[in-house]
């Protein structure tokens, strides 16, 4: 059996090597490494795929989040509501801009931000809600958008893990992840569902005026060369990354189907195991399984299970071991253990299994059966 990895980028590359290499070589031959046609082509193809008016390619997902907040012209001390159980990037950019991160708890089943918790956290200073579409499925956006509308606040979606996932609105509309709020952000980090060969990211918006400002911010606050209208940053997707992404975008839907098939297999094996809970699916969202994350029964010694799986050649990861409200850099003496019980419980009990586009049946069976048999031997 092929070595099992959390993410197998090498095997994925082997499948499309010629196309990718041709794309990269064309960029080198053109010597247009920054901006230019390759980046524009990818931008337009992604706009078509997502059904969104504007994609603005930037340097990475964290920059996408940063620029999305910069464009909203917020003031120091304005509050941004975001989930405690997520990757740090969203909180980081909020804090960097002198805004106040206001953490809230997540849903115990989908791990995404809880709309009722958002509603309770709103104050007169709340300006933005940042839902994170964690592990590949959309947060409960219909409720979040309604709350935002009634309080006249912005929604900045962190779709770094959920590109291609669809949200199903009650009126029948299906909208792609990151294209529902004021702006949406994604990352093309290599291990993401649409990953390049380095760093990359993008901002999405249906608001043309906002898109124009976002492009300006990402380019040193400049529209006309050396005329700086506002304080900006330097954040761009380079042409080699765009060439890779433009090839991989054609395969994104098939990659999503591979991930869904792997998840369905895991689900079927784990359904009879009482000690693990399979990832719940929000009925209003498709799931693109950036991660396949189990919740272990409280009686299971997670560290021991990870060790035993590792001994069998099965890597696992903990996304995320410490909720943001308990992180040294973000707790501000303001938050304490017990504030967000769901996030805290998840941090102690989740475990992510290998999930990528190249898992074969033998590997899936080996992983799933190993988890089922070992978890019983890992009681605390
Ligand atoms: C990966 C990720 C980011 C950051 O993306 P980078 O491209 O690494 O800057 C932000 N938020 C979430 C949820 C992510 O998974």
mmCIF file of C-alpha atoms and ligand atoms in Angstrom:
data_model
loop_
_atom_site.group_PDB
_atom_site.id
_atom_site.type_symbol
_atom_site.label_atom_id
_atom_site.label_comp_id
_atom_site.label_asym_id
_atom_site.label_seq_id
_atom_site.Cartn_x
_atom_site.Cartn_y
_atom_site.Cartn_z
ATOM 1 C CA UNK A 1 0.000 0.000 0.000
ATOM 2 C CA UNK A 2 1.132 3.519 -0.820
ATOM 3 C CA UNK A 3 2.271 5.530 2.196
ATOM 4 C CA UNK A 4 -0.703 7.270 3.804
ATOM 5 C CA UNK A 5 -0.478 11.036 4.128
ATOM 6 C CA UNK A 6 -2.843 13.703 5.449
ATOM 7 C CA UNK A 7 -2.591 15.319 2.013
ATOM 8 C CA UNK A 8 -0.941 13.726 -1.032
ATOM 9 C CA UNK A 9 0.012 16.567 -3.366
ATOM 10 C CA UNK A 10 2.633 14.506 -5.177
ATOM 11 C CA UNK A 11 0.200 11.876 -6.463
ATOM 12 C CA UNK A 12 -2.269 14.561 -7.489
ATOM 13 C CA UNK A 13 0.448 16.338 -9.467
ATOM 14 C CA UNK A 14 1.449 13.105 -11.233
ATOM 15 C CA UNK A 15 -2.055 12.908 -12.752
ATOM 16 C CA UNK A 16 -1.874 16.332 -14.408
ATOM 17 C CA UNK A 17 1.868 16.793 -14.653
ATOM 18 C CA UNK A 18 2.052 17.539 -18.388
ATOM 19 C CA UNK A 19 -0.669 20.177 -18.310
ATOM 20 C CA UNK A 20 0.784 21.876 -15.245
ATOM 21 C CA UNK A 21 4.318 21.822 -16.588
ATOM 22 C CA UNK A 22 3.160 23.315 -19.871
ATOM 23 C CA UNK A 23 1.380 26.107 -18.031
ATOM 24 C CA UNK A 24 4.409 26.899 -15.899
ATOM 25 C CA UNK A 25 6.757 26.755 -18.890
ATOM 26 C CA UNK A 26 4.536 29.183 -20.815
ATOM 27 C CA UNK A 27 4.862 31.701 -17.980
ATOM 28 C CA UNK A 28 8.640 31.313 -17.925
ATOM 29 C CA UNK A 29 8.797 31.690 -21.697
ATOM 30 C CA UNK A 30 6.723 34.867 -21.531
ATOM 31 C CA UNK A 31 8.772 36.309 -18.651
ATOM 32 C CA UNK A 32 5.577 37.951 -17.399
ATOM 33 C CA UNK A 33 5.786 36.751 -13.815
ATOM 34 C CA UNK A 34 3.526 39.230 -12.086
ATOM 35 C CA UNK A 35 0.065 40.272 -13.266
ATOM 36 C CA UNK A 36 -0.468 39.824 -17.008
ATOM 37 C CA UNK A 37 -2.679 37.508 -18.993
ATOM 38 C CA UNK A 38 -2.173 34.293 -17.053
ATOM 39 C CA UNK A 39 -3.464 35.842 -13.854
ATOM 40 C CA UNK A 40 -6.353 37.540 -15.685
ATOM 41 C CA UNK A 41 -7.341 34.289 -17.399
ATOM 42 C CA UNK A 42 -7.462 32.466 -14.102
ATOM 43 C CA UNK A 43 -9.383 35.328 -12.524
ATOM 44 C CA UNK A 44 -12.044 35.158 -15.233
ATOM 45 C CA UNK A 45 -12.287 31.384 -15.124
ATOM 46 C CA UNK A 46 -12.745 31.488 -11.365
ATOM 47 C CA UNK A 47 -15.414 34.216 -11.696
ATOM 48 C CA UNK A 48 -17.262 31.922 -14.100
ATOM 49 C CA UNK A 49 -16.886 28.887 -11.884
ATOM 50 C CA UNK A 50 -18.125 30.715 -8.801
ATOM 51 C CA UNK A 51 -20.801 32.758 -10.541
ATOM 52 C CA UNK A 52 -19.483 35.915 -8.894
ATOM 53 C CA UNK A 53 -18.954 39.307 -10.555
ATOM 54 C CA UNK A 54 -15.446 39.917 -9.237
ATOM 55 C CA UNK A 55 -12.489 37.794 -8.201
ATOM 56 C CA UNK A 56 -9.476 39.767 -7.044
ATOM 57 C CA UNK A 57 -6.379 37.546 -6.818
ATOM 58 C CA UNK A 58 -4.048 38.370 -3.927
ATOM 59 C CA UNK A 59 -0.942 36.970 -2.253
ATOM 60 C CA UNK A 60 -2.536 34.574 0.252
ATOM 61 C CA UNK A 61 -5.726 33.909 2.195
ATOM 62 C CA UNK A 62 -4.701 35.975 5.195
ATOM 63 C CA UNK A 63 -4.106 38.992 2.941
ATOM 64 C CA UNK A 64 -7.514 38.386 1.380
ATOM 65 C CA UNK A 65 -9.071 38.662 4.841
ATOM 66 C CA UNK A 66 -6.971 41.712 5.719
ATOM 67 C CA UNK A 67 -7.849 43.573 2.532
ATOM 68 C CA UNK A 68 -11.536 42.655 2.900
ATOM 69 C CA UNK A 69 -11.612 44.435 6.241
ATOM 70 C CA UNK A 70 -9.473 47.359 5.046
ATOM 71 C CA UNK A 71 -11.936 48.115 2.263
ATOM 72 C CA UNK A 72 -14.825 48.494 4.700
ATOM 73 C CA UNK A 73 -13.323 51.671 6.210
ATOM 74 C CA UNK A 74 -13.801 50.600 9.785
ATOM 75 C CA UNK A 75 -12.647 52.582 12.802
ATOM 76 C CA UNK A 76 -10.431 51.530 15.686
ATOM 77 C CA UNK A 77 -12.504 49.727 18.277
ATOM 78 C CA UNK A 78 -15.192 48.617 15.842
ATOM 79 C CA UNK A 79 -16.216 45.091 16.685
ATOM 80 C CA UNK A 80 -15.934 42.059 14.438
ATOM 81 C CA UNK A 81 -17.769 38.892 15.441
ATOM 82 C CA UNK A 82 -16.033 35.638 14.603
ATOM 83 C CA UNK A 83 -16.017 32.026 15.772
ATOM 84 C CA UNK A 84 -13.641 30.927 18.498
ATOM 85 C CA UNK A 85 -13.098 27.516 16.906
ATOM 86 C CA UNK A 86 -11.104 28.189 13.746
ATOM 87 C CA UNK A 87 -7.699 28.964 12.297
ATOM 88 C CA UNK A 88 -6.180 32.142 13.685
ATOM 89 C CA UNK A 89 -5.987 34.204 10.469
ATOM 90 C CA UNK A 90 -9.369 35.935 10.733
ATOM 91 C CA UNK A 91 -8.747 37.045 14.325
ATOM 92 C CA UNK A 92 -5.233 38.103 13.430
ATOM 93 C CA UNK A 93 -6.233 40.575 10.736
ATOM 94 C CA UNK A 94 -8.999 42.000 12.920
ATOM 95 C CA UNK A 95 -6.492 42.678 15.678
ATOM 96 C CA UNK A 96 -3.833 44.005 13.280
ATOM 97 C CA UNK A 97 -6.256 46.662 12.056
ATOM 98 C CA UNK A 98 -6.986 47.845 15.600
ATOM 99 C CA UNK A 99 -10.473 46.379 15.464
ATOM 100 C CA UNK A 100 -11.860 44.323 18.324
ATOM 101 C CA UNK A 101 -12.353 40.602 17.760
ATOM 102 C CA UNK A 102 -15.501 39.406 19.509
ATOM 103 C CA UNK A 103 -15.478 35.637 19.712
ATOM 104 C CA UNK A 104 -18.599 33.540 19.797
ATOM 105 C CA UNK A 105 -19.295 29.835 20.126
ATOM 106 C CA UNK A 106 -19.895 27.372 17.301
ATOM 107 C CA UNK A 107 -22.495 24.706 16.569
ATOM 108 C CA UNK A 108 -21.667 21.333 18.160
ATOM 109 C CA UNK A 109 -22.616 19.364 15.046
ATOM 110 C CA UNK A 110 -21.296 21.412 12.095
ATOM 111 C CA UNK A 111 -18.468 23.212 13.978
ATOM 112 C CA UNK A 112 -19.464 26.490 12.270
ATOM 113 C CA UNK A 113 -20.357 29.806 13.897
ATOM 114 C CA UNK A 114 -23.660 29.755 15.779
ATOM 115 C CA UNK A 115 -26.172 32.324 14.421
ATOM 116 C CA UNK A 116 -27.907 32.645 17.789
ATOM 117 C CA UNK A 117 -24.544 33.329 19.451
ATOM 118 C CA UNK A 118 -23.846 35.973 16.796
ATOM 119 C CA UNK A 119 -27.176 37.652 17.472
ATOM 120 C CA UNK A 120 -26.440 37.803 21.210
ATOM 121 C CA UNK A 121 -22.976 39.289 20.659
ATOM 122 C CA UNK A 122 -24.131 42.252 18.587
ATOM 123 C CA UNK A 123 -23.619 45.694 20.120
ATOM 124 C CA UNK A 124 -23.787 49.249 18.776
ATOM 125 C CA UNK A 125 -20.101 48.877 17.811
ATOM 126 C CA UNK A 126 -20.532 45.677 15.775
ATOM 127 C CA UNK A 127 -19.605 46.336 12.154
ATOM 128 C CA UNK A 128 -18.767 42.936 10.691
ATOM 129 C CA UNK A 129 -19.618 39.254 11.067
ATOM 130 C CA UNK A 130 -16.928 36.888 9.818
ATOM 131 C CA UNK A 131 -18.349 33.394 9.378
ATOM 132 C CA UNK A 132 -15.747 30.728 8.682
ATOM 133 C CA UNK A 133 -16.926 27.869 6.491
ATOM 134 C CA UNK A 134 -14.960 25.417 8.530
ATOM 135 C CA UNK A 135 -13.615 22.144 7.143
ATOM 136 C CA UNK A 136 -15.461 22.656 3.852
ATOM 137 C CA UNK A 137 -19.100 23.340 4.576
ATOM 138 C CA UNK A 138 -20.871 26.661 4.689
ATOM 139 C CA UNK A 139 -21.907 28.238 7.948
ATOM 140 C CA UNK A 140 -25.643 28.811 8.364
ATOM 141 C CA UNK A 141 -25.577 31.760 5.969
ATOM 142 C CA UNK A 142 -29.259 32.461 5.498
ATOM 143 C CA UNK A 143 -29.624 33.260 9.207
ATOM 144 C CA UNK A 144 -26.328 35.143 9.326
ATOM 145 C CA UNK A 145 -27.211 37.293 6.325
ATOM 146 C CA UNK A 146 -30.603 38.076 7.865
ATOM 147 C CA UNK A 147 -28.995 39.136 11.145
ATOM 148 C CA UNK A 148 -26.461 41.264 9.262
ATOM 149 C CA UNK A 149 -29.158 42.914 7.188
ATOM 150 C CA UNK A 150 -31.357 43.781 10.128
ATOM 151 C CA UNK A 151 -28.406 45.344 11.996
ATOM 152 C CA UNK A 152 -26.847 46.899 8.864
ATOM 153 C CA UNK A 153 -23.497 45.180 9.312
ATOM 154 C CA UNK A 154 -21.114 43.634 6.827
ATOM 155 C CA UNK A 155 -20.429 39.947 6.280
ATOM 156 C CA UNK A 156 -16.893 38.864 5.380
ATOM 157 C CA UNK A 157 -16.799 35.156 4.596
ATOM 158 C CA UNK A 158 -13.702 33.107 5.315
ATOM 159 C CA UNK A 159 -14.036 30.522 2.541
ATOM 160 C CA UNK A 160 -10.399 29.426 2.711
ATOM 161 C CA UNK A 161 -11.460 25.813 3.321
ATOM 162 C CA UNK A 162 -14.686 25.709 1.358
ATOM 163 C CA UNK A 163 -14.107 26.701 -2.255
ATOM 164 C CA UNK A 164 -16.748 25.074 -4.449
ATOM 165 C CA UNK A 165 -19.180 24.309 -1.627
ATOM 166 C CA UNK A 166 -22.727 25.466 -2.327
ATOM 167 C CA UNK A 167 -25.264 26.981 -0.002
ATOM 168 C CA UNK A 168 -28.941 26.273 -0.640
ATOM 169 C CA UNK A 169 -31.225 29.177 0.219
ATOM 170 C CA UNK A 170 -34.871 28.612 1.123
ATOM 171 C CA UNK A 171 -35.965 30.356 -2.100
ATOM 172 C CA UNK A 172 -34.107 27.740 -4.112
ATOM 173 C CA UNK A 173 -30.983 29.770 -4.968
ATOM 174 C CA UNK A 174 -27.700 27.883 -4.772
ATOM 175 C CA UNK A 175 -24.729 30.169 -4.204
ATOM 176 C CA UNK A 176 -21.083 29.190 -3.962
ATOM 177 C CA UNK A 177 -19.136 29.605 -0.763
ATOM 178 C CA UNK A 178 -17.579 33.044 -0.399
ATOM 179 C CA UNK A 179 -20.052 34.688 -2.777
ATOM 180 C CA UNK A 180 -22.908 35.363 -0.362
ATOM 181 C CA UNK A 181 -21.613 38.086 1.933
ATOM 182 C CA UNK A 182 -20.282 41.589 1.346
ATOM 183 C CA UNK A 183 -16.971 39.978 0.428
ATOM 184 C CA UNK A 184 -15.544 36.488 0.567
ATOM 185 C CA UNK A 185 -11.982 35.241 0.886
ATOM 186 C CA UNK A 186 -10.153 32.132 -0.131
ATOM 187 C CA UNK A 187 -6.661 30.689 0.075
ATOM 188 C CA UNK A 188 -4.748 28.736 -2.543
ATOM 189 C CA UNK A 189 -2.209 27.383 -0.044
ATOM 190 C CA UNK A 190 -0.969 24.049 -1.469
ATOM 191 C CA UNK A 191 -3.002 21.854 0.879
ATOM 192 C CA UNK A 192 -6.279 23.721 0.313
ATOM 193 C CA UNK A 193 -8.919 22.157 -1.947
ATOM 194 C CA UNK A 194 -7.755 24.376 -4.823
ATOM 195 C CA UNK A 195 -4.070 24.720 -4.038
ATOM 196 C CA UNK A 196 -1.177 26.243 -5.940
ATOM 197 C CA UNK A 197 2.563 25.556 -5.635
ATOM 198 C CA UNK A 198 3.244 28.284 -3.106
ATOM 199 C CA UNK A 199 1.089 31.019 -1.627
ATOM 200 C CA UNK A 200 -1.994 32.523 -3.172
ATOM 201 C CA UNK A 201 -5.444 33.787 -2.325
ATOM 202 C CA UNK A 202 -8.398 35.726 -3.641
ATOM 203 C CA UNK A 203 -11.194 38.051 -2.627
ATOM 204 C CA UNK A 204 -14.685 37.635 -4.121
ATOM 205 C CA UNK A 205 -17.435 40.233 -4.339
ATOM 206 C CA UNK A 206 -20.523 41.022 -6.382
ATOM 207 C CA UNK A 207 -20.123 44.736 -5.599
ATOM 208 C CA UNK A 208 -18.195 46.348 -8.468
ATOM 209 C CA UNK A 209 -17.339 49.526 -6.563
ATOM 210 C CA UNK A 210 -15.970 47.506 -3.680
ATOM 211 C CA UNK A 211 -14.000 45.333 -6.112
ATOM 212 C CA UNK A 212 -12.381 48.425 -7.568
ATOM 213 C CA UNK A 213 -11.322 49.562 -4.077
ATOM 214 C CA UNK A 214 -10.051 46.086 -3.218
ATOM 215 C CA UNK A 215 -7.861 46.052 -6.346
ATOM 216 C CA UNK A 216 -6.573 49.473 -5.376
ATOM 217 C CA UNK A 217 -5.726 48.407 -1.812
ATOM 218 C CA UNK A 218 -3.963 45.250 -2.988
ATOM 219 C CA UNK A 219 -1.823 47.423 -5.271
ATOM 220 C CA UNK A 220 -0.348 49.940 -2.800
ATOM 221 C CA UNK A 221 -3.515 52.015 -2.784
ATOM 222 C CA UNK A 222 -2.706 52.945 -6.376
ATOM 223 C CA UNK A 223 -4.891 53.241 -9.498
ATOM 224 C CA UNK A 224 -2.698 55.518 -11.585
ATOM 225 C CA UNK A 225 0.965 54.626 -11.259
ATOM 226 C CA UNK A 226 2.644 56.421 -8.332
ATOM 227 C CA UNK A 227 -0.573 58.116 -7.309
ATOM 228 C CA UNK A 228 -1.542 56.670 -3.955
ATOM 229 C CA UNK A 229 -5.201 57.300 -3.125
ATOM 230 C CA UNK A 230 -5.257 55.377 0.105
ATOM 231 C CA UNK A 231 -3.022 53.268 2.300
ATOM 232 C CA UNK A 232 -2.648 49.909 0.645
ATOM 233 C CA UNK A 233 -0.558 46.776 0.743
ATOM 234 C CA UNK A 234 1.381 44.765 -1.797
ATOM 235 C CA UNK A 235 -0.479 41.543 -2.321
ATOM 236 C CA UNK A 236 -0.625 39.724 -5.624
ATOM 237 C CA UNK A 237 -0.936 36.270 -7.072
ATOM 238 C CA UNK A 238 2.043 35.534 -9.292
ATOM 239 C CA UNK A 239 1.649 34.167 -12.793
ATOM 240 C CA UNK A 240 3.213 30.776 -12.091
ATOM 241 C CA UNK A 241 0.677 30.156 -9.325
ATOM 242 C CA UNK A 242 -2.120 31.349 -11.604
ATOM 243 C CA UNK A 243 -0.980 28.928 -14.312
ATOM 244 C CA UNK A 244 -1.118 26.029 -11.842
ATOM 245 C CA UNK A 245 -4.500 27.130 -10.514
ATOM 246 C CA UNK A 246 -5.963 27.585 -13.974
ATOM 247 C CA UNK A 247 -5.240 23.918 -14.716
ATOM 248 C CA UNK A 248 -6.416 22.669 -11.340
ATOM 249 C CA UNK A 249 -9.647 24.682 -11.480
ATOM 250 C CA UNK A 250 -10.778 22.397 -14.325
ATOM 251 C CA UNK A 251 -10.449 19.474 -11.934
ATOM 252 C CA UNK A 252 -11.931 21.111 -8.846
ATOM 253 C CA UNK A 253 -15.352 19.506 -9.172
ATOM 254 C CA UNK A 254 -13.837 16.069 -9.674
ATOM 255 C CA UNK A 255 -11.526 16.694 -6.698
ATOM 256 C CA UNK A 256 -14.574 17.597 -4.641
ATOM 257 C CA UNK A 257 -16.300 14.376 -5.727
ATOM 258 C CA UNK A 258 -13.233 12.334 -4.702
ATOM 259 C CA UNK A 259 -13.241 13.939 -1.276
ATOM 260 C CA UNK A 260 -16.980 13.361 -0.905
ATOM 261 C CA UNK A 261 -16.576 9.718 -1.893
ATOM 262 C CA UNK A 262 -13.798 9.247 0.669
ATOM 263 C CA UNK A 263 -15.964 10.922 3.324
ATOM 264 C CA UNK A 264 -18.938 8.728 2.414
ATOM 265 C CA UNK A 265 -16.769 5.658 2.830
ATOM 266 C CA UNK A 266 -15.494 6.816 6.221
ATOM 267 C CA UNK A 267 -19.071 7.655 7.272
ATOM 268 C CA UNK A 268 -20.302 4.193 6.337
ATOM 269 C CA UNK A 269 -17.637 2.424 8.374
ATOM 270 C CA UNK A 270 -17.907 4.723 11.390
ATOM 271 C CA UNK A 271 -21.703 4.726 11.544
ATOM 272 C CA UNK A 272 -21.621 1.558 13.641
ATOM 273 C CA UNK A 273 -18.895 2.780 16.009
ATOM 274 C CA UNK A 274 -20.315 4.393 19.127
ATOM 275 C CA UNK A 275 -17.057 6.021 20.155
ATOM 276 C CA UNK A 276 -16.810 8.357 17.186
ATOM 277 C CA UNK A 277 -19.272 10.857 15.703
ATOM 278 C CA UNK A 278 -18.934 11.448 11.974
ATOM 279 C CA UNK A 279 -18.973 15.042 10.657
ATOM 280 C CA UNK A 280 -22.544 16.330 10.523
ATOM 281 C CA UNK A 281 -23.821 17.832 7.313
ATOM 282 C CA UNK A 282 -25.731 21.064 7.304
ATOM 283 C CA UNK A 283 -28.797 20.295 5.140
ATOM 284 C CA UNK A 284 -28.432 23.756 3.536
ATOM 285 C CA UNK A 285 -24.875 23.235 2.352
ATOM 286 C CA UNK A 286 -22.845 20.822 0.336
ATOM 287 C CA UNK A 287 -19.634 19.703 2.039
ATOM 288 C CA UNK A 288 -16.335 19.706 0.167
ATOM 289 C CA UNK A 289 -14.443 18.014 3.008
ATOM 290 C CA UNK A 290 -11.330 20.112 3.273
ATOM 291 C CA UNK A 291 -11.003 18.089 6.444
ATOM 292 C CA UNK A 292 -12.735 14.931 7.601
ATOM 293 C CA UNK A 293 -13.046 15.543 11.304
ATOM 294 C CA UNK A 294 -14.430 13.083 13.824
ATOM 295 C CA UNK A 295 -15.620 13.880 17.315
ATOM 296 C CA UNK A 296 -14.380 11.292 19.772
ATOM 297 C CA UNK A 297 -16.390 10.146 22.740
ATOM 298 C CA UNK A 298 -15.211 11.832 25.943
ATOM 299 C CA UNK A 299 -14.002 8.478 27.265
ATOM 300 C CA UNK A 300 -11.402 8.150 24.475
ATOM 301 C CA UNK A 301 -7.782 9.099 25.109
ATOM 302 C CA UNK A 302 -7.143 11.074 21.938
ATOM 303 C CA UNK A 303 -3.355 11.289 22.336
ATOM 304 C CA UNK A 304 -3.113 7.548 22.776
ATOM 305 C CA UNK A 305 -5.294 6.931 19.726
ATOM 306 C CA UNK A 306 -3.127 9.243 17.623
ATOM 307 C CA UNK A 307 -0.019 7.422 18.810
ATOM 308 C CA UNK A 308 -1.444 3.992 17.981
ATOM 309 C CA UNK A 309 -2.587 5.156 14.544
ATOM 310 C CA UNK A 310 0.818 6.694 13.897
ATOM 311 C CA UNK A 311 2.423 3.334 14.727
ATOM 312 C CA UNK A 312 0.274 1.818 11.983
ATOM 313 C CA UNK A 313 1.386 4.464 9.515
ATOM 314 C CA UNK A 314 -1.768 6.564 9.759
ATOM 315 C CA UNK A 315 -1.190 10.270 10.346
ATOM 316 C CA UNK A 316 -3.868 12.393 12.037
ATOM 317 C CA UNK A 317 -4.115 16.068 12.940
ATOM 318 C CA UNK A 318 -5.916 18.143 15.532
ATOM 319 C CA UNK A 319 -7.676 21.129 13.977
ATOM 320 C CA UNK A 320 -7.741 23.045 16.329
ATOM 321 C CA UNK A 321 -6.321 22.201 19.748
ATOM 322 C CA UNK A 322 -6.908 25.593 21.428
ATOM 323 C CA UNK A 323 -9.918 27.824 20.758
ATOM 324 C CA UNK A 324 -9.007 31.408 19.886
ATOM 325 C CA UNK A 325 -10.565 32.925 23.012
ATOM 326 C CA UNK A 326 -8.054 30.966 25.098
ATOM 327 C CA UNK A 327 -4.989 31.834 22.988
ATOM 328 C CA UNK A 328 -2.444 33.991 24.777
ATOM 329 C CA UNK A 329 -2.375 36.574 21.993
ATOM 330 C CA UNK A 330 -6.150 36.957 21.776
ATOM 331 C CA UNK A 331 -7.696 36.380 25.203
ATOM 332 C CA UNK A 332 -6.879 39.925 26.412
ATOM 333 C CA UNK A 333 -7.649 38.886 29.959
ATOM 334 C CA UNK A 334 -11.240 39.171 28.809
ATOM 335 C CA UNK A 335 -12.071 35.554 28.135
ATOM 336 C CA UNK A 336 -11.800 32.546 30.409
ATOM 337 C CA UNK A 337 -12.225 28.786 30.318
ATOM 338 C CA UNK A 338 -15.929 28.005 30.165
ATOM 339 C CA UNK A 339 -16.932 31.011 28.049
ATOM 340 C CA UNK A 340 -17.519 28.950 24.895
ATOM 341 C CA UNK A 341 -18.160 25.394 26.010
ATOM 342 C CA UNK A 342 -18.764 23.962 22.540
ATOM 343 C CA UNK A 343 -15.502 25.312 21.116
ATOM 344 C CA UNK A 344 -13.635 24.108 24.196
ATOM 345 C CA UNK A 345 -15.171 20.656 24.022
ATOM 346 C CA UNK A 346 -14.405 20.334 20.311
ATOM 347 C CA UNK A 347 -10.806 21.392 20.856
ATOM 348 C CA UNK A 348 -10.480 18.421 23.233
ATOM 349 C CA UNK A 349 -12.320 15.802 21.213
ATOM 350 C CA UNK A 350 -11.858 16.366 17.466
ATOM 351 C CA UNK A 351 -9.458 14.431 15.301
ATOM 352 C CA UNK A 352 -8.945 14.848 11.551
ATOM 353 C CA UNK A 353 -8.163 11.844 9.377
ATOM 354 C CA UNK A 354 -6.254 11.743 6.085
ATOM 355 C CA UNK A 355 -8.418 13.467 3.458
ATOM 356 C CA UNK A 356 -7.354 14.219 -0.079
ATOM 357 C CA UNK A 357 -8.137 13.435 -3.688
ATOM 358 C CA UNK A 358 -5.830 10.448 -4.064
ATOM 359 C CA UNK A 359 -6.949 8.115 -1.269
ATOM 360 C CA UNK A 360 -7.589 4.682 -2.725
ATOM 361 C CA UNK A 361 -10.009 2.054 -1.466
ATOM 362 C CA UNK A 362 -7.303 0.030 0.205
ATOM 363 C CA UNK A 363 -6.028 3.014 2.133
ATOM 364 C CA UNK A 364 -9.514 4.121 3.142
ATOM 365 C CA UNK A 365 -10.404 0.669 4.355
ATOM 366 C CA UNK A 366 -7.151 0.341 6.286
ATOM 367 C CA UNK A 367 -7.568 3.762 7.922
ATOM 368 C CA UNK A 368 -11.233 3.313 8.815
ATOM 369 C CA UNK A 369 -10.843 -0.231 10.142
ATOM 370 C CA UNK A 370 -7.777 0.757 12.160
ATOM 371 C CA UNK A 371 -9.670 3.626 13.782
ATOM 372 C CA UNK A 372 -12.630 1.387 14.631
ATOM 373 C CA UNK A 373 -10.489 -1.324 16.195
ATOM 374 C CA UNK A 374 -7.993 0.980 17.958
ATOM 375 C CA UNK A 375 -10.445 3.459 19.403
ATOM 376 C CA UNK A 376 -11.858 0.685 21.614
ATOM 377 C CA UNK A 377 -8.405 0.170 23.119
ATOM 378 C CA UNK A 378 -7.910 3.843 23.954
ATOM 379 C CA UNK A 379 -10.189 4.393 26.915
ATOM 380 C CA UNK A 380 -8.974 7.028 29.350
HETATM 381 C C1 LIG B 1 -5.664 28.518 5.301
HETATM 382 C C2 LIG B 1 -6.628 29.390 6.006
HETATM 383 C C3 LIG B 1 -6.441 30.781 6.085
HETATM 384 C C4 LIG B 1 -5.199 31.473 5.617
HETATM 385 O O1 LIG B 1 -4.789 31.257 4.337
HETATM 386 P P1 LIG B 1 -3.243 31.520 3.951
HETATM 387 O O2 LIG B 1 -3.271 31.442 2.471
HETATM 388 O O3 LIG B 1 -2.448 30.463 4.596
HETATM 389 O O4 LIG B 1 -2.897 32.886 4.424
HETATM 390 C C5 LIG B 1 -7.428 31.524 6.703
HETATM 391 N N1 LIG B 1 -8.525 30.954 7.230
HETATM 392 C C6 LIG B 1 -8.729 29.629 7.192
HETATM 393 C C7 LIG B 1 -9.970 29.053 7.794
HETATM 394 C C8 LIG B 1 -7.786 28.802 6.594
HETATM 395 O O5 LIG B 1 -7.980 27.476 6.594
#
